[in-house]
mmCIF file of C-alpha atoms in Angstrom:
data_model
loop_
_atom_site.group_PDB
_atom_site.id
_atom_site.type_symbol
_atom_site.label_atom_id
_atom_site.label_comp_id
_atom_site.label_asym_id
_atom_site.label_seq_id
_atom_site.Cartn_x
_atom_site.Cartn_y
_atom_site.Cartn_z
ATOM 1 C CA UNK A 1 -37.124 6.704 -17.008
ATOM 2 C CA UNK A 2 -34.449 8.139 -14.697
ATOM 3 C CA UNK A 3 -34.705 8.120 -10.917
ATOM 4 C CA UNK A 4 -34.577 11.461 -9.142
ATOM 5 C CA UNK A 5 -31.218 11.971 -7.445
ATOM 6 C CA UNK A 6 -31.132 14.835 -4.983
ATOM 7 C CA UNK A 7 -27.908 15.981 -3.368
ATOM 8 C CA UNK A 8 -27.490 18.274 -0.379
ATOM 9 C CA UNK A 9 -24.460 20.560 -0.283
ATOM 10 C CA UNK A 10 -24.031 22.135 3.118
ATOM 11 C CA UNK A 11 -21.576 24.396 4.893
ATOM 12 C CA UNK A 12 -22.116 23.646 8.603
ATOM 13 C CA UNK A 13 -19.727 26.395 9.694
ATOM 14 C CA UNK A 14 -21.910 28.921 7.879
ATOM 15 C CA UNK A 15 -25.202 27.342 8.947
ATOM 16 C CA UNK A 16 -26.274 27.059 5.284
ATOM 17 C CA UNK A 17 -27.197 24.269 2.885
ATOM 18 C CA UNK A 18 -28.679 23.924 -0.591
ATOM 19 C CA UNK A 19 -30.280 21.073 -2.486
ATOM 20 C CA UNK A 20 -29.410 20.081 -6.041
ATOM 21 C CA UNK A 21 -31.015 17.795 -8.574
ATOM 22 C CA UNK A 22 -28.586 15.740 -10.649
ATOM 23 C CA UNK A 23 -29.519 15.320 -14.308
ATOM 24 C CA UNK A 24 -28.502 13.348 -17.400
ATOM 25 C CA UNK A 25 -26.511 15.948 -19.349
ATOM 26 C CA UNK A 26 -23.326 14.135 -18.315
ATOM 27 C CA UNK A 27 -24.783 10.979 -16.843
ATOM 28 C CA UNK A 28 -21.500 9.163 -16.194
ATOM 29 C CA UNK A 29 -20.014 12.108 -14.314
ATOM 30 C CA UNK A 30 -23.206 12.557 -12.282
ATOM 31 C CA UNK A 31 -23.110 8.848 -11.410
ATOM 32 C CA UNK A 32 -19.473 9.138 -10.301
ATOM 33 C CA UNK A 33 -20.472 11.880 -7.870
ATOM 34 C CA UNK A 34 -23.505 9.951 -6.642
ATOM 35 C CA UNK A 35 -21.451 6.800 -6.020
ATOM 36 C CA UNK A 36 -18.813 8.746 -4.038
ATOM 37 C CA UNK A 37 -21.233 10.304 -1.539
ATOM 38 C CA UNK A 38 -21.017 11.301 1.223
ATOM 39 C CA UNK A 39 -17.822 13.312 1.606
ATOM 40 C CA UNK A 40 -16.438 16.534 3.055
ATOM 41 C CA UNK A 41 -13.950 18.939 1.477
ATOM 42 C CA UNK A 42 -12.374 22.360 1.944
ATOM 43 C CA UNK A 43 -14.606 24.838 0.118
ATOM 44 C CA UNK A 44 -12.848 27.108 -2.336
ATOM 45 C CA UNK A 45 -13.877 30.070 -4.445
ATOM 46 C CA UNK A 46 -12.823 31.134 -7.942
ATOM 47 C CA UNK A 47 -10.165 33.832 -7.797
ATOM 48 C CA UNK A 48 -10.247 34.944 -11.439
ATOM 49 C CA UNK A 49 -13.390 33.682 -13.154
ATOM 50 C CA UNK A 50 -16.048 35.374 -11.017
ATOM 51 C CA UNK A 51 -18.897 34.143 -8.815
ATOM 52 C CA UNK A 52 -18.084 30.459 -8.714
ATOM 53 C CA UNK A 53 -17.646 27.984 -5.865
ATOM 54 C CA UNK A 54 -15.554 24.849 -6.200
ATOM 55 C CA UNK A 55 -13.876 22.227 -4.065
ATOM 56 C CA UNK A 56 -11.644 19.218 -4.677
ATOM 57 C CA UNK A 57 -13.871 16.142 -4.821
ATOM 58 C CA UNK A 58 -12.302 12.835 -3.645
ATOM 59 C CA UNK A 59 -13.387 11.078 -6.847
ATOM 60 C CA UNK A 60 -10.683 9.508 -9.007
ATOM 61 C CA UNK A 61 -13.139 9.010 -11.891
ATOM 62 C CA UNK A 62 -13.427 12.754 -12.479
ATOM 63 C CA UNK A 63 -9.895 12.707 -13.891
ATOM 64 C CA UNK A 64 -10.826 10.523 -16.839
ATOM 65 C CA UNK A 65 -14.560 9.852 -17.269
ATOM 66 C CA UNK A 66 -15.479 11.420 -20.627
ATOM 67 C CA UNK A 67 -18.053 14.185 -20.827
ATOM 68 C CA UNK A 68 -20.777 14.075 -23.458
ATOM 69 C CA UNK A 69 -22.070 17.631 -23.159
ATOM 70 C CA UNK A 70 -20.224 20.922 -22.585
ATOM 71 C CA UNK A 71 -21.365 24.513 -22.186
ATOM 72 C CA UNK A 72 -19.851 27.971 -21.905
ATOM 73 C CA UNK A 73 -20.362 28.302 -18.177
ATOM 74 C CA UNK A 74 -20.965 32.058 -18.497
ATOM 75 C CA UNK A 75 -24.243 31.360 -20.302
ATOM 76 C CA UNK A 76 -25.958 28.846 -18.004
ATOM 77 C CA UNK A 77 -28.307 29.650 -15.106
ATOM 78 C CA UNK A 78 -27.043 30.437 -11.635
ATOM 79 C CA UNK A 79 -27.031 27.279 -9.542
ATOM 80 C CA UNK A 80 -25.625 25.075 -12.309
ATOM 81 C CA UNK A 81 -23.339 22.355 -10.911
ATOM 82 C CA UNK A 82 -20.273 21.178 -12.836
ATOM 83 C CA UNK A 83 -17.929 18.215 -12.556
ATOM 84 C CA UNK A 84 -14.442 19.050 -13.784
ATOM 85 C CA UNK A 85 -11.413 17.078 -14.941
ATOM 86 C CA UNK A 86 -9.496 19.269 -12.524
ATOM 87 C CA UNK A 87 -11.205 17.045 -9.898
ATOM 88 C CA UNK A 88 -13.525 19.840 -8.874
ATOM 89 C CA UNK A 89 -17.197 20.034 -8.073
ATOM 90 C CA UNK A 90 -18.174 23.582 -9.031
ATOM 91 C CA UNK A 91 -21.278 25.730 -8.651
ATOM 92 C CA UNK A 92 -22.028 28.946 -10.509
ATOM 93 C CA UNK A 93 -23.795 31.452 -8.257
ATOM 94 C CA UNK A 94 -23.489 34.691 -10.255
ATOM 95 C CA UNK A 95 -21.649 36.440 -13.054
ATOM 96 C CA UNK A 96 -18.704 34.610 -14.642
ATOM 97 C CA UNK A 97 -16.207 36.164 -17.041
ATOM 98 C CA UNK A 98 -14.025 33.232 -18.121
ATOM 99 C CA UNK A 99 -15.152 31.570 -21.395
ATOM 100 C CA UNK A 100 -14.293 28.104 -20.145
ATOM 101 C CA UNK A 101 -16.086 25.014 -21.492
ATOM 102 C CA UNK A 102 -17.644 23.184 -18.566
ATOM 103 C CA UNK A 103 -19.571 19.958 -18.033
ATOM 104 C CA UNK A 104 -22.847 20.391 -16.112
ATOM 105 C CA UNK A 105 -24.281 17.554 -14.034
ATOM 106 C CA UNK A 106 -27.137 19.206 -12.159
ATOM 107 C CA UNK A 107 -28.877 22.293 -10.811
ATOM 108 C CA UNK A 108 -29.496 23.866 -7.414
ATOM 109 C CA UNK A 109 -33.250 24.055 -6.797
ATOM 110 C CA UNK A 110 -34.790 27.478 -7.428
ATOM 111 C CA UNK A 111 -35.847 27.959 -3.805
ATOM 112 C CA UNK A 112 -32.228 27.746 -2.611
ATOM 113 C CA UNK A 113 -30.574 30.206 -5.014
ATOM 114 C CA UNK A 114 -30.636 33.089 -2.524
ATOM 115 C CA UNK A 115 -28.944 30.889 0.101
ATOM 116 C CA UNK A 116 -26.399 29.828 -2.515
ATOM 117 C CA UNK A 117 -25.534 33.471 -3.201
ATOM 118 C CA UNK A 118 -25.172 34.192 0.493
ATOM 119 C CA UNK A 119 -22.902 31.162 0.910
ATOM 120 C CA UNK A 120 -20.822 32.239 -2.083
ATOM 121 C CA UNK A 121 -20.181 35.670 -0.608
ATOM 122 C CA UNK A 122 -19.275 34.182 2.774
ATOM 123 C CA UNK A 123 -16.815 31.745 1.195
ATOM 124 C CA UNK A 124 -15.229 34.582 -0.784
ATOM 125 C CA UNK A 125 -14.663 36.487 2.457
ATOM 126 C CA UNK A 126 -13.066 33.404 4.022
ATOM 127 C CA UNK A 127 -10.744 32.717 1.078
ATOM 128 C CA UNK A 128 -9.848 36.328 0.371
ATOM 129 C CA UNK A 129 -9.629 37.820 3.833
ATOM 130 C CA UNK A 130 -10.326 35.898 7.043
ATOM 131 C CA UNK A 131 -8.623 32.576 6.138
ATOM 132 C CA UNK A 132 -11.090 30.683 8.334
ATOM 133 C CA UNK A 133 -11.623 27.344 6.521
ATOM 134 C CA UNK A 134 -15.140 26.590 5.332
ATOM 135 C CA UNK A 135 -15.859 22.884 4.998
ATOM 136 C CA UNK A 136 -18.416 21.634 2.487
ATOM 137 C CA UNK A 137 -20.502 18.543 3.208
ATOM 138 C CA UNK A 138 -21.903 16.743 0.174
ATOM 139 C CA UNK A 139 -24.398 13.928 0.683
ATOM 140 C CA UNK A 140 -27.463 12.302 -0.770
ATOM 141 C CA UNK A 141 -30.497 14.285 0.357
ATOM 142 C CA UNK A 142 -32.137 12.685 3.371
ATOM 143 C CA UNK A 143 -29.067 10.613 4.263
ATOM 144 C CA UNK A 144 -26.400 11.117 6.907
ATOM 145 C CA UNK A 145 -23.272 13.152 6.319
ATOM 146 C CA UNK A 146 -19.966 11.339 6.321
ATOM 147 C CA UNK A 147 -16.535 11.230 4.808
ATOM 148 C CA UNK A 148 -14.180 8.802 3.119
ATOM 149 C CA UNK A 149 -11.315 8.963 0.666
ATOM 150 C CA UNK A 150 -11.135 6.129 -1.876
ATOM 151 C CA UNK A 151 -8.105 3.829 -1.638
ATOM 152 C CA UNK A 152 -6.915 2.017 -4.753
ATOM 153 C CA UNK A 153 -4.664 -1.056 -4.534
ATOM 154 C CA UNK A 154 -2.025 -2.633 -6.773
ATOM 155 C CA UNK A 155 -0.183 -5.955 -6.770
ATOM 156 C CA UNK A 156 3.394 -4.655 -6.457
ATOM 157 C CA UNK A 157 4.149 -4.355 -2.693
ATOM 158 C CA UNK A 158 6.414 -1.292 -3.038
ATOM 159 C CA UNK A 159 3.962 0.592 -5.241
ATOM 160 C CA UNK A 160 1.057 -0.371 -2.989
ATOM 161 C CA UNK A 161 2.994 0.834 0.065
ATOM 162 C CA UNK A 162 3.543 4.179 -1.665
ATOM 163 C CA UNK A 163 -0.181 4.436 -2.446
ATOM 164 C CA UNK A 164 -0.979 3.596 1.187
ATOM 165 C CA UNK A 165 1.304 6.349 2.461
ATOM 166 C CA UNK A 166 0.048 8.936 -0.042
ATOM 167 C CA UNK A 167 -3.544 7.996 0.837
ATOM 168 C CA UNK A 168 -2.842 8.300 4.574
ATOM 169 C CA UNK A 169 -1.177 11.704 4.149
ATOM 170 C CA UNK A 170 -4.018 12.920 1.939
ATOM 171 C CA UNK A 171 -6.534 11.864 4.584
ATOM 172 C CA UNK A 172 -4.487 13.600 7.286
ATOM 173 C CA UNK A 173 -4.449 16.963 5.500
ATOM 174 C CA UNK A 174 -7.813 16.752 3.749
ATOM 175 C CA UNK A 175 -9.677 18.865 6.302
ATOM 176 C CA UNK A 176 -6.734 20.456 8.134
ATOM 177 C CA UNK A 177 -3.965 22.592 6.605
ATOM 178 C CA UNK A 178 -0.635 20.790 6.069
ATOM 179 C CA UNK A 179 2.018 21.951 8.552
ATOM 180 C CA UNK A 180 4.526 22.403 5.720
ATOM 181 C CA UNK A 181 2.240 24.892 3.979
ATOM 182 C CA UNK A 182 1.406 26.698 7.223
ATOM 183 C CA UNK A 183 5.125 27.069 7.954
ATOM 184 C CA UNK A 184 5.759 28.341 4.437
ATOM 185 C CA UNK A 185 2.984 30.926 4.630
ATOM 186 C CA UNK A 186 4.247 32.101 8.015
ATOM 187 C CA UNK A 187 7.778 32.557 6.699
ATOM 188 C CA UNK A 188 9.388 29.466 8.261
ATOM 189 C CA UNK A 189 11.332 28.196 5.230
ATOM 190 C CA UNK A 190 14.274 25.905 6.135
ATOM 191 C CA UNK A 191 15.945 26.299 2.726
ATOM 192 C CA UNK A 192 15.773 30.131 2.997
ATOM 193 C CA UNK A 193 13.937 30.255 -0.341
ATOM 194 C CA UNK A 194 12.909 33.845 -1.129
ATOM 195 C CA UNK A 195 15.406 36.381 -2.394
ATOM 196 C CA UNK A 196 16.240 39.156 0.098
ATOM 197 C CA UNK A 197 14.162 37.274 2.721
ATOM 198 C CA UNK A 198 10.898 37.775 0.828
ATOM 199 C CA UNK A 199 8.048 35.318 1.416
ATOM 200 C CA UNK A 200 5.347 36.492 -0.994
ATOM 201 C CA UNK A 201 7.543 35.747 -4.015
ATOM 202 C CA UNK A 202 8.045 32.153 -2.852
ATOM 203 C CA UNK A 203 4.327 31.726 -2.154
ATOM 204 C CA UNK A 204 3.533 32.943 -5.662
ATOM 205 C CA UNK A 205 5.884 30.448 -7.288
ATOM 206 C CA UNK A 206 4.667 27.590 -5.073
ATOM 207 C CA UNK A 207 1.098 28.302 -6.167
ATOM 208 C CA UNK A 208 2.197 28.481 -9.793
ATOM 209 C CA UNK A 209 3.870 25.063 -9.654
ATOM 210 C CA UNK A 210 1.405 23.173 -7.449
ATOM 211 C CA UNK A 211 -1.741 23.701 -9.501
ATOM 212 C CA UNK A 212 -0.377 22.449 -12.861
ATOM 213 C CA UNK A 213 1.428 19.553 -11.159
ATOM 214 C CA UNK A 214 -1.940 18.238 -9.994
ATOM 215 C CA UNK A 215 -4.177 19.394 -12.833
ATOM 216 C CA UNK A 216 -1.957 18.915 -15.885
ATOM 217 C CA UNK A 217 0.747 16.436 -14.892
ATOM 218 C CA UNK A 218 -0.981 13.809 -12.763
ATOM 219 C CA UNK A 219 -4.468 14.370 -14.159
ATOM 220 C CA UNK A 220 -3.030 14.333 -17.675
ATOM 221 C CA UNK A 221 -1.119 11.099 -17.050
ATOM 222 C CA UNK A 222 -4.292 9.365 -15.845
ATOM 223 C CA UNK A 223 -6.167 10.495 -18.955
ATOM 224 C CA UNK A 224 -3.288 9.508 -21.245
ATOM 225 C CA UNK A 225 -3.258 6.030 -19.711
ATOM 226 C CA UNK A 226 -6.996 5.609 -20.314
ATOM 227 C CA UNK A 227 -6.563 6.871 -23.873
ATOM 228 C CA UNK A 228 -4.002 4.175 -24.691
ATOM 229 C CA UNK A 229 -0.598 5.896 -24.557
ATOM 230 C CA UNK A 230 2.103 3.157 -24.505
ATOM 231 C CA UNK A 231 3.421 2.330 -21.039
ATOM 232 C CA UNK A 232 7.020 3.292 -21.841
ATOM 233 C CA UNK A 233 5.811 6.697 -23.021
ATOM 234 C CA UNK A 234 3.700 7.110 -19.893
ATOM 235 C CA UNK A 235 6.704 6.405 -17.659
ATOM 236 C CA UNK A 236 8.858 8.796 -19.652
ATOM 237 C CA UNK A 237 6.263 11.563 -19.524
ATOM 238 C CA UNK A 238 5.842 11.086 -15.766
ATOM 239 C CA UNK A 239 9.534 11.819 -15.244
ATOM 240 C CA UNK A 240 9.540 14.740 -17.673
ATOM 241 C CA UNK A 241 6.448 16.403 -16.208
ATOM 242 C CA UNK A 242 6.779 15.719 -12.475
ATOM 243 C CA UNK A 243 10.449 15.928 -11.496
ATOM 244 C CA UNK A 244 11.281 19.623 -11.919
ATOM 245 C CA UNK A 245 8.176 21.117 -10.234
ATOM 246 C CA UNK A 246 8.243 18.557 -7.396
ATOM 247 C CA UNK A 247 11.936 19.193 -6.753
ATOM 248 C CA UNK A 248 11.338 22.957 -6.688
ATOM 249 C CA UNK A 249 8.376 22.552 -4.328
ATOM 250 C CA UNK A 250 10.533 20.395 -2.066
ATOM 251 C CA UNK A 251 13.133 23.178 -1.948
ATOM 252 C CA UNK A 252 10.373 25.636 -1.024
ATOM 253 C CA UNK A 253 9.281 23.460 1.907
ATOM 254 C CA UNK A 254 7.003 20.700 0.574
ATOM 255 C CA UNK A 255 9.431 17.936 1.493
ATOM 256 C CA UNK A 256 6.709 15.297 1.862
ATOM 257 C CA UNK A 257 5.685 15.771 -1.756
ATOM 258 C CA UNK A 258 9.295 15.560 -2.929
ATOM 259 C CA UNK A 259 9.830 12.363 -0.881
ATOM 260 C CA UNK A 260 6.743 10.751 -2.414
ATOM 261 C CA UNK A 261 7.986 11.769 -5.865
ATOM 262 C CA UNK A 262 11.357 10.126 -5.260
ATOM 263 C CA UNK A 263 9.668 6.895 -4.194
ATOM 264 C CA UNK A 264 7.463 7.031 -7.283
ATOM 265 C CA UNK A 265 10.474 7.368 -9.571
ATOM 266 C CA UNK A 266 12.283 4.529 -7.772
ATOM 267 C CA UNK A 267 9.521 2.059 -8.664
ATOM 268 C CA UNK A 268 8.289 3.585 -11.920
ATOM 269 C CA UNK A 269 10.163 1.216 -14.255
ATOM 270 C CA UNK A 270 8.469 -1.786 -12.648
ATOM 271 C CA UNK A 271 4.948 -0.528 -13.294
ATOM 272 C CA UNK A 272 3.906 -2.431 -16.404
ATOM 273 C CA UNK A 273 0.209 -2.781 -15.663
ATOM 274 C CA UNK A 274 -1.898 0.131 -16.918
ATOM 275 C CA UNK A 275 -4.370 -0.068 -14.032
ATOM 276 C CA UNK A 276 -1.500 0.047 -11.527
ATOM 277 C CA UNK A 277 -0.081 3.118 -13.267
ATOM 278 C CA UNK A 278 -3.479 4.818 -13.122
ATOM 279 C CA UNK A 279 -3.879 3.973 -9.443
ATOM 280 C CA UNK A 280 -0.609 5.510 -8.279
ATOM 281 C CA UNK A 281 -0.936 8.571 -10.509
ATOM 282 C CA UNK A 282 -4.527 9.139 -9.378
ATOM 283 C CA UNK A 283 -3.439 9.096 -5.726
ATOM 284 C CA UNK A 284 -0.565 11.461 -6.421
ATOM 285 C CA UNK A 285 -3.008 13.725 -8.266
ATOM 286 C CA UNK A 286 -5.514 13.817 -5.429
ATOM 287 C CA UNK A 287 -2.749 14.545 -2.914
ATOM 288 C CA UNK A 288 -1.323 17.410 -4.974
ATOM 289 C CA UNK A 289 -4.793 18.805 -5.685
ATOM 290 C CA UNK A 290 -5.436 18.793 -1.936
ATOM 291 C CA UNK A 291 -2.184 20.702 -1.377
ATOM 292 C CA UNK A 292 -3.239 23.142 -4.082
ATOM 293 C CA UNK A 293 -6.601 23.739 -2.465
ATOM 294 C CA UNK A 294 -4.998 24.573 0.863
ATOM 295 C CA UNK A 295 -2.399 26.795 -0.759
ATOM 296 C CA UNK A 296 -5.127 28.800 -2.498
ATOM 297 C CA UNK A 297 -6.967 29.164 0.801
ATOM 298 C CA UNK A 298 -3.890 30.251 2.781
ATOM 299 C CA UNK A 299 -2.487 32.613 0.149
ATOM 300 C CA UNK A 300 -2.632 36.285 1.309
ATOM 301 C CA UNK A 301 -4.748 37.575 -1.572
ATOM 302 C CA UNK A 302 -5.813 40.592 0.476
ATOM 303 C CA UNK A 303 -2.339 42.149 0.197
ATOM 304 C CA UNK A 304 -3.302 43.161 -3.332
ATOM 305 C CA UNK A 305 -6.558 44.789 -2.280
ATOM 306 C CA UNK A 306 -5.354 48.164 -3.594
ATOM 307 C CA UNK A 307 -5.027 46.735 -7.112
ATOM 308 C CA UNK A 308 -8.424 46.961 -8.802
ATOM 309 C CA UNK A 309 -9.606 46.506 -12.351
ATOM 310 C CA UNK A 310 -10.043 49.907 -14.003
ATOM 311 C CA UNK A 311 -12.552 49.011 -16.695
ATOM 312 C CA UNK A 312 -13.846 46.553 -19.231
ATOM 313 C CA UNK A 313 -12.090 46.169 -22.570
ATOM 314 C CA UNK A 314 -13.493 44.804 -25.791
#
């Protein structure tokens, strides 16, 4: 017999909150969320898939804990909650168009679905137009709100110092936009990246490199380590996958990321323990995913408001 686990997801800046019931469809993922509560995160909104809320969850386990049950998220009821290997906690609140397999872990209670829809529309307005950050609070129902980012440790002093610095920087920018990204979006680019003084082109390429660096590179390396890839191959793949995008992002203004990447490469050959490799890659992943979340929020999507879909195609 399973114990009822109720979670409250609130947006204090909007004056709204909903309650969800976790279930056993993906019990390990649901437990990972439950164990990580409470936390706060920048609330995001899907930009392509439809009526879907998501935020980066500060839960390293989401990168690798296997799912046992997947659905086409277009087909499930509004209010379904998903845990994603992209380190997202997502909520469907209306029509979705992307046929993406997703792993449900719970459901918003029926009485709160109207509030959920209202919150979804308000978050869309914030992401698409106003750029006023909306912070999500996730906690066990009936308990106090709070916030913490997990900190993993390793034996090697140099690697552990890198993790400490990445963790501290992630905490610093978790709920406030990184100055480097703000400068970039306001056209202050020390390298003069952007042909003919353009800024939008640079922003587009920064977005295109940041998301896969977090989702595919660092998230993929964590999963590959858990799935038994040999350590030498893991180190080699880290260099192959991370260097070029991180160097480009450094040129575009994300110098802190590029500095962390250089330190990672300097100590990479000494990381022989699989758990230590997972720890440093998980922290790099969470940091980059945080950068990606802020970049998506700051991006001037409204400049394309005149471009609208002209119809549905079979």
